[in-house]
Amino acid sequence: MAFSKKSAIGFLRRAHENKRLAHAYLISGPVGSGKREVAAELASAVNGTDAEEVFSSRAREIFVAEPESKSRRILIEQIRELEHGLQMRGAEGRKKVAIIAEADRLQPQAANAFLKTLEEPPNDSLLLLLSSMPEVLPDTILSRCVAVPLATRERVEASPEEKELVELLGTAANAEGQGIQPAYQLARGFHQLLAQMREAIQEENAAALKRDEARYRNTTDGAWLDEREDYYKALTESQYVRQRARLVEILFLWWSDVLRANTGVARRELRSAKKQTEGLAARLKTPEILRRIRRLEEMRDHLGRNIQEALAIEVAFLSVFSF
């Protein structure tokens, strides 16, 4: 049974108060389910650091490892640094806390190194692993952690573009044996959805700017109106990037469902696409699904670093959606 964010925090706090806290927890759930918030509240309870500062440089005796390299993987050097911190003597009454954010991004060598810490945890330490895809983690790690699965967040009503993308994904998944053609078609459809979103945002903000110009033309100087124009340009880009991220998240939810179906996990994020994701899961092997998810992660990283959008999407889609 999955916890809500609030109930998970309450469950873990009661375990701490009753001195029944395990040495390691795996907090899992989809994007937006509150994994970091739950980890921050538990770390605060056992360590004394304010929850708002747990993931900051101001946290004391809290050691965080998360993807930082160009490969977006957690490296063995990061795990060794974390383990060194855990071996240091802690303050009286304060637990040392290690947090592995996006634990499914552990390199194999890093996972093996951290396994030794799970097997022989240092005194007065608490180990927290966070993951949106716990199915990727080795069984040797899963078996040594108490699972705290978080419920799917309550999603806002899907936008027309999000619904259309799910339909496009279903069409591509059904096109077995057609090589790269479905990938090209899906990439073209994805670009069209992005163009529709950008155009709608631009029209909305252009109308808002015209209203401001009409309202304040005779009551303020021209410099202020120029600043408003710059403001709406920045707002347009910010809104577009945010909505693009939601479409990219649909791609991850789709492939996460494929992976869950492939590994026998019942939970689905996109229930309307259950038939298509399960059909795809039956055709692909687990390493192949993971490879495609990695390519999506690379695409998301490229988009975040402002690499040419069209090129980043096309390259990723040809790799991820060619069947």
Short mmCIF file of C-alpha atoms in Angstrom, two decimals:
data_model
loop_
_atom_site.label_atom_id
_atom_site.label_comp_id
_atom_site.label_asym_id
_atom_site.label_seq_id
_atom_site.Cartn_x
_atom_site.Cartn_y
_atom_site.Cartn_z
CA MET A 1 0.00 0.00 0.00
CA ALA A 2 1.31 3.43 -0.95
CA PHE A 3 1.53 6.31 1.51
CA SER A 4 0.49 9.87 0.98
CA LYS A 5 3.32 12.31 1.67
CA LYS A 6 1.70 13.34 4.97
CA SER A 7 1.07 9.78 6.16
CA ALA A 8 4.62 8.71 5.24
CA ILE A 9 6.08 11.53 7.33
CA GLY A 10 3.83 10.56 10.25
CA PHE A 11 4.73 6.87 9.95
CA LEU A 12 8.47 7.58 9.98
CA ARG A 13 8.25 10.10 12.83
CA ARG A 14 6.36 7.58 14.99
CA ALA A 15 9.00 4.95 14.25
CA HIS A 16 11.67 7.42 15.38
CA GLU A 17 9.79 8.42 18.53
CA ASN A 18 9.23 4.76 19.44
CA LYS A 19 12.91 3.94 18.76
CA ARG A 20 11.93 1.52 16.03
CA LEU A 21 13.56 3.27 13.12
CA ALA A 22 15.26 0.99 10.59
CA HIS A 23 18.79 1.80 9.42
CA ALA A 24 17.79 2.19 5.75
CA TYR A 25 14.67 3.29 3.88
CA LEU A 26 13.81 3.35 0.18
CA ILE A 27 11.39 6.21 -0.44
CA SER A 28 9.91 5.74 -3.91
CA GLY A 29 7.26 7.39 -6.00
CA PRO A 30 6.68 9.28 -9.24
CA VAL A 31 7.87 12.79 -9.93
CA GLY A 32 6.03 15.21 -7.66
CA SER A 33 5.04 12.64 -5.04
CA GLY A 34 7.15 14.30 -2.32
CA LYS A 35 10.16 12.02 -1.93
CA ARG A 36 12.58 14.81 -1.05
CA GLU A 37 10.12 16.39 1.39
CA VAL A 38 9.63 13.08 3.23
CA ALA A 39 13.39 12.53 3.39
CA ALA A 40 13.94 16.09 4.63
CA GLU A 41 11.37 15.73 7.42
CA LEU A 42 12.83 12.42 8.61
CA ALA A 43 16.39 13.73 8.43
CA SER A 44 15.31 16.78 10.42
CA ALA A 45 13.70 14.60 13.08
CA VAL A 46 16.81 12.47 13.68
CA ASN A 47 19.48 15.07 13.00
CA GLY A 48 18.06 18.36 14.22
CA THR A 49 18.69 20.26 10.99
CA ASP A 50 15.73 22.31 9.75
CA ALA A 51 13.89 20.41 7.02
CA GLU A 52 14.28 23.37 4.64
CA GLU A 53 18.08 23.10 4.94
CA VAL A 54 18.53 19.34 4.66
CA PHE A 55 19.50 19.50 0.97
CA SER A 56 21.54 22.69 1.37
CA SER A 57 25.21 23.27 2.12
CA ARG A 58 24.22 24.45 5.61
CA ALA A 59 23.12 20.97 6.72
CA ARG A 60 25.33 19.44 9.42
CA GLU A 61 26.23 15.74 9.28
CA ILE A 62 23.85 15.18 6.37
CA PHE A 63 25.54 13.79 3.26
CA VAL A 64 23.76 13.86 -0.10
CA ALA A 65 24.75 12.10 -3.31
CA GLU A 66 22.83 12.83 -6.52
CA PRO A 67 23.61 12.83 -10.23
CA GLU A 68 26.13 15.55 -11.03
CA SER A 69 28.36 14.29 -13.83
CA LYS A 70 27.74 14.82 -17.53
CA SER A 71 26.46 11.26 -17.69
CA ARG A 72 23.82 12.08 -15.05
CA ARG A 73 25.01 9.12 -12.99
CA ILE A 74 26.02 8.86 -9.33
CA LEU A 75 29.70 7.98 -9.35
CA ILE A 76 31.67 5.74 -6.99
CA GLU A 77 33.72 8.78 -5.90
CA GLN A 78 30.55 10.40 -4.58
CA ILE A 79 29.67 7.27 -2.61
CA ARG A 80 33.17 7.07 -1.12
CA GLU A 81 32.94 10.70 -0.03
CA LEU A 82 29.53 10.02 1.52
CA GLU A 83 30.83 6.92 3.32
CA HIS A 84 33.80 8.90 4.67
CA GLY A 85 31.39 11.40 6.20
CA LEU A 86 29.35 8.64 7.80
CA GLN A 87 32.46 7.20 9.44
CA MET A 88 33.24 10.47 11.20
CA ARG A 89 32.16 10.84 14.80
CA GLY A 90 28.83 12.65 15.07
CA ALA A 91 27.60 15.17 17.61
CA GLU A 92 25.97 13.86 20.77
CA GLY A 93 22.35 12.87 20.15
CA ARG A 94 22.54 13.65 16.42
CA LYS A 95 22.30 10.92 13.79
CA LYS A 96 24.36 11.14 10.65
CA VAL A 97 22.16 10.92 7.57
CA ALA A 98 23.10 9.78 4.06
CA ILE A 99 20.65 10.55 1.25
CA ILE A 100 20.99 9.00 -2.20
CA ALA A 101 18.72 11.08 -4.43
CA GLU A 102 17.71 9.41 -7.71
CA ALA A 103 19.24 6.18 -6.47
CA ASP A 104 18.33 4.45 -9.75
CA ARG A 105 21.14 6.56 -11.28
CA LEU A 106 23.85 4.78 -9.28
CA GLN A 107 26.67 3.46 -11.46
CA PRO A 108 27.13 -0.31 -10.95
CA GLN A 109 30.43 0.25 -9.11
CA ALA A 110 28.80 2.91 -6.93
CA ALA A 111 25.87 0.60 -6.16
CA ASN A 112 28.25 -2.18 -5.12
CA ALA A 113 30.19 0.20 -2.89
CA PHE A 114 27.02 1.47 -1.23
CA LEU A 115 25.81 -2.09 -0.71
CA LYS A 116 28.68 -2.61 1.74
CA THR A 117 27.45 0.38 3.75
CA LEU A 118 23.94 -1.07 3.78
CA GLU A 119 25.29 -4.38 5.02
CA GLU A 120 27.37 -2.78 7.79
CA PRO A 121 25.89 0.66 8.50
CA PRO A 122 28.02 2.96 10.71
CA ASN A 123 26.82 3.64 14.24
CA ASP A 124 24.21 6.39 14.67
CA SER A 125 23.52 6.62 10.96
CA LEU A 126 20.41 6.63 8.81
CA LEU A 127 20.47 5.76 5.09
CA LEU A 128 17.76 7.10 2.77
CA LEU A 129 17.44 6.17 -0.89
CA LEU A 130 15.04 8.10 -3.13
CA SER A 131 13.88 6.78 -6.48
CA SER A 132 11.11 7.19 -9.01
CA MET A 133 12.08 3.84 -10.55
CA PRO A 134 12.99 1.46 -7.74
CA GLU A 135 12.57 -1.46 -10.13
CA VAL A 136 15.94 -0.53 -11.61
CA LEU A 137 17.82 -1.04 -8.32
CA PRO A 138 19.58 -4.35 -7.63
CA ASP A 139 17.68 -6.85 -5.48
CA THR A 140 20.61 -6.86 -3.05
CA ILE A 141 19.92 -3.18 -2.30
CA LEU A 142 16.12 -3.49 -2.30
CA SER A 143 16.21 -6.33 0.20
CA ARG A 144 18.19 -4.28 2.73
CA CYS A 145 15.87 -1.26 2.78
CA VAL A 146 12.42 -0.75 4.26
CA ALA A 147 10.20 0.35 1.39
CA VAL A 148 8.17 3.54 1.76
CA PRO A 149 6.22 3.83 -1.52
CA LEU A 150 4.47 7.16 -2.03
CA ALA A 151 1.17 7.43 -3.84
CA THR A 152 0.91 9.01 -7.24
CA ARG A 153 0.38 12.70 -6.85
CA GLU A 154 -3.03 14.07 -7.68
CA ARG A 155 -2.43 15.25 -11.21
CA VAL A 156 -4.08 18.35 -12.52
CA GLU A 157 -6.35 17.76 -15.48
CA ALA A 158 -4.18 16.67 -18.37
CA SER A 159 -3.82 19.31 -21.08
CA PRO A 160 -5.02 18.58 -24.63
CA GLU A 161 -1.37 18.33 -25.67
CA GLU A 162 -0.62 15.75 -22.95
CA LYS A 163 -3.62 13.64 -23.98
CA GLU A 164 -2.62 13.84 -27.63
CA LEU A 165 0.94 12.81 -26.78
CA VAL A 166 -0.31 9.67 -25.02
CA GLU A 167 -2.27 8.82 -28.18
CA LEU A 168 0.80 9.41 -30.34
CA LEU A 169 2.85 7.14 -28.09
CA GLY A 170 0.23 4.41 -28.43
CA THR A 171 0.32 4.68 -32.20
CA ALA A 172 4.11 4.43 -32.23
CA ALA A 173 4.06 1.42 -29.90
CA ASN A 174 1.64 -0.42 -32.20
CA ALA A 175 3.86 0.12 -35.24
CA GLU A 176 5.97 -3.00 -34.75
CA GLY A 177 8.59 -3.84 -37.32
CA GLN A 178 8.53 -0.47 -39.14
CA GLY A 179 12.03 0.64 -38.11
CA ILE A 180 12.62 4.35 -37.64
CA GLN A 181 9.45 5.56 -39.40
CA PRO A 182 7.29 5.60 -36.23
CA ALA A 183 10.08 7.46 -34.43
CA TYR A 184 10.15 10.15 -37.15
CA GLN A 185 6.38 10.49 -37.02
CA LEU A 186 6.37 10.72 -33.24
CA ALA A 187 9.14 13.33 -33.25
CA ARG A 188 7.20 15.38 -35.80
CA GLY A 189 4.05 15.12 -33.68
CA PHE A 190 5.98 16.12 -30.55
CA HIS A 191 7.39 19.20 -32.34
CA GLN A 192 3.89 20.15 -33.46
CA LEU A 193 2.59 19.92 -29.90
CA LEU A 194 5.44 22.12 -28.68
CA ALA A 195 4.71 24.66 -31.44
CA GLN A 196 1.02 24.73 -30.49
CA MET A 197 1.90 25.36 -26.85
CA ARG A 198 4.37 28.13 -27.65
CA GLU A 199 1.91 29.85 -29.98
CA ALA A 200 -0.86 29.75 -27.36
CA ILE A 201 1.45 31.17 -24.69
CA GLN A 202 2.69 33.92 -27.02
CA GLU A 203 -0.84 34.94 -27.96
CA GLU A 204 -1.95 35.07 -24.34
CA ASN A 205 1.00 37.19 -23.22
CA ALA A 206 0.82 39.46 -26.28
CA ALA A 207 -2.79 40.19 -25.37
CA ALA A 208 -1.78 40.94 -21.77
CA LEU A 209 0.94 43.31 -22.98
CA LYS A 210 -1.55 45.17 -25.21
CA ARG A 211 -3.88 45.60 -22.24
CA ASP A 212 -1.02 47.06 -20.19
CA GLU A 213 -0.06 49.40 -23.01
CA ALA A 214 -3.62 50.65 -23.40
CA ARG A 215 -4.06 51.11 -19.67
CA TYR A 216 -0.79 52.86 -18.84
CA ARG A 217 0.24 54.60 -22.09
CA ASN A 218 -0.80 58.01 -20.82
CA THR A 219 0.19 57.52 -17.17
CA THR A 220 3.78 56.27 -17.31
CA ASP A 221 6.94 56.78 -19.34
CA GLY A 222 8.02 54.68 -22.30
CA ALA A 223 10.82 52.99 -20.36
CA TRP A 224 8.31 51.25 -18.10
CA LEU A 225 6.42 49.88 -21.09
CA ASP A 226 9.70 48.63 -22.57
CA GLU A 227 10.35 46.81 -19.30
CA ARG A 228 6.87 45.28 -19.46
CA GLU A 229 7.62 44.00 -22.96
CA ASP A 230 10.83 42.38 -21.68
CA TYR A 231 8.88 40.94 -18.75
CA TYR A 232 6.34 39.25 -21.02
CA LYS A 233 9.08 37.86 -23.27
CA ALA A 234 10.75 36.26 -20.24
CA LEU A 235 7.38 35.04 -18.96
CA THR A 236 6.59 33.44 -22.32
CA GLU A 237 9.86 31.50 -22.30
CA SER A 238 9.42 30.43 -18.67
CA GLN A 239 5.88 29.18 -19.25
CA TYR A 240 6.93 27.36 -22.41
CA VAL A 241 9.83 25.57 -20.69
CA ARG A 242 7.53 24.53 -17.85
CA GLN A 243 4.88 23.14 -20.20
CA ARG A 244 7.54 21.40 -22.30
CA ALA A 245 8.79 19.73 -19.12
CA ARG A 246 5.28 18.35 -18.53
CA LEU A 247 5.29 16.75 -21.97
CA VAL A 248 8.73 15.27 -21.32
CA GLU A 249 7.40 13.89 -18.05
CA ILE A 250 4.69 12.04 -20.01
CA LEU A 251 7.48 10.28 -21.93
CA PHE A 252 9.05 9.17 -18.64
CA LEU A 253 5.71 8.02 -17.22
CA TRP A 254 5.14 5.98 -20.39
CA TRP A 255 8.50 4.19 -20.22
CA SER A 256 8.23 3.75 -16.44
CA ASP A 257 4.97 1.90 -17.05
CA VAL A 258 6.68 -0.24 -19.69
CA LEU A 259 9.43 -1.09 -17.21
CA ARG A 260 6.95 -1.92 -14.46
CA ALA A 261 4.96 -4.19 -16.76
CA ASN A 262 8.20 -5.86 -17.87
CA THR A 263 9.30 -6.53 -14.28
CA GLY A 264 5.88 -7.62 -12.96
CA VAL A 265 5.00 -4.47 -10.97
CA ALA A 266 1.27 -3.76 -11.05
CA ARG A 267 1.25 0.02 -10.62
CA ARG A 268 0.61 2.17 -13.71
CA GLU A 269 0.83 5.93 -14.10
CA LEU A 270 -0.88 6.16 -17.49
CA ARG A 271 -3.82 3.83 -17.06
CA SER A 272 -5.37 4.80 -20.40
CA ALA A 273 -2.27 3.41 -22.13
CA LYS A 274 -2.08 0.18 -20.12
CA LYS A 275 -2.66 -2.07 -23.14
CA GLN A 276 0.02 -0.38 -25.24
CA THR A 277 2.68 -0.21 -22.52
CA GLU A 278 2.13 -3.84 -21.57
CA GLY A 279 2.32 -4.88 -25.21
CA LEU A 280 5.61 -3.05 -25.59
CA ALA A 281 6.91 -4.57 -22.34
CA ALA A 282 6.29 -8.04 -23.74
CA ARG A 283 8.39 -7.27 -26.83
CA LEU A 284 11.42 -5.69 -25.16
CA LYS A 285 13.96 -7.02 -22.69
CA THR A 286 14.67 -5.13 -19.46
CA PRO A 287 18.17 -3.88 -20.48
CA GLU A 288 16.71 -2.50 -23.70
CA ILE A 289 13.97 -0.62 -21.80
CA LEU A 290 16.57 0.81 -19.43
CA ARG A 291 18.72 1.92 -22.36
CA ARG A 292 15.81 3.84 -23.83
CA ILE A 293 15.07 5.50 -20.49
CA ARG A 294 18.73 6.58 -20.29
CA ARG A 295 18.43 8.20 -23.73
CA LEU A 296 15.40 10.15 -22.51
CA GLU A 297 17.38 11.30 -19.49
CA GLU A 298 20.13 12.52 -21.80
CA MET A 299 17.55 14.42 -23.85
CA ARG A 300 16.12 16.08 -20.75
CA ASP A 301 19.61 17.05 -19.67
CA HIS A 302 20.35 18.52 -23.11
CA LEU A 303 17.14 20.54 -23.06
CA GLY A 304 18.00 21.82 -19.60
CA ARG A 305 21.39 23.01 -20.92
CA ASN A 306 19.72 24.81 -23.85
CA ILE A 307 21.19 22.54 -26.51
CA GLN A 308 19.25 23.04 -29.75
CA GLU A 309 15.77 21.77 -28.97
CA ALA A 310 14.85 20.27 -32.34
CA LEU A 311 18.13 18.37 -32.64
CA ALA A 312 18.06 17.05 -29.06
CA ILE A 313 14.51 15.74 -29.51
CA GLU A 314 15.05 14.17 -32.92
CA VAL A 315 18.24 12.35 -31.89
CA ALA A 316 16.60 11.01 -28.73
CA PHE A 317 13.37 9.92 -30.42
CA LEU A 318 15.19 8.00 -33.16
CA SER A 319 16.98 6.03 -30.43
CA VAL A 320 14.08 5.62 -28.02
CA PHE A 321 11.12 4.96 -30.32
CA SER A 322 12.53 2.86 -33.16
CA PHE A 323 11.07 -0.64 -32.81
#
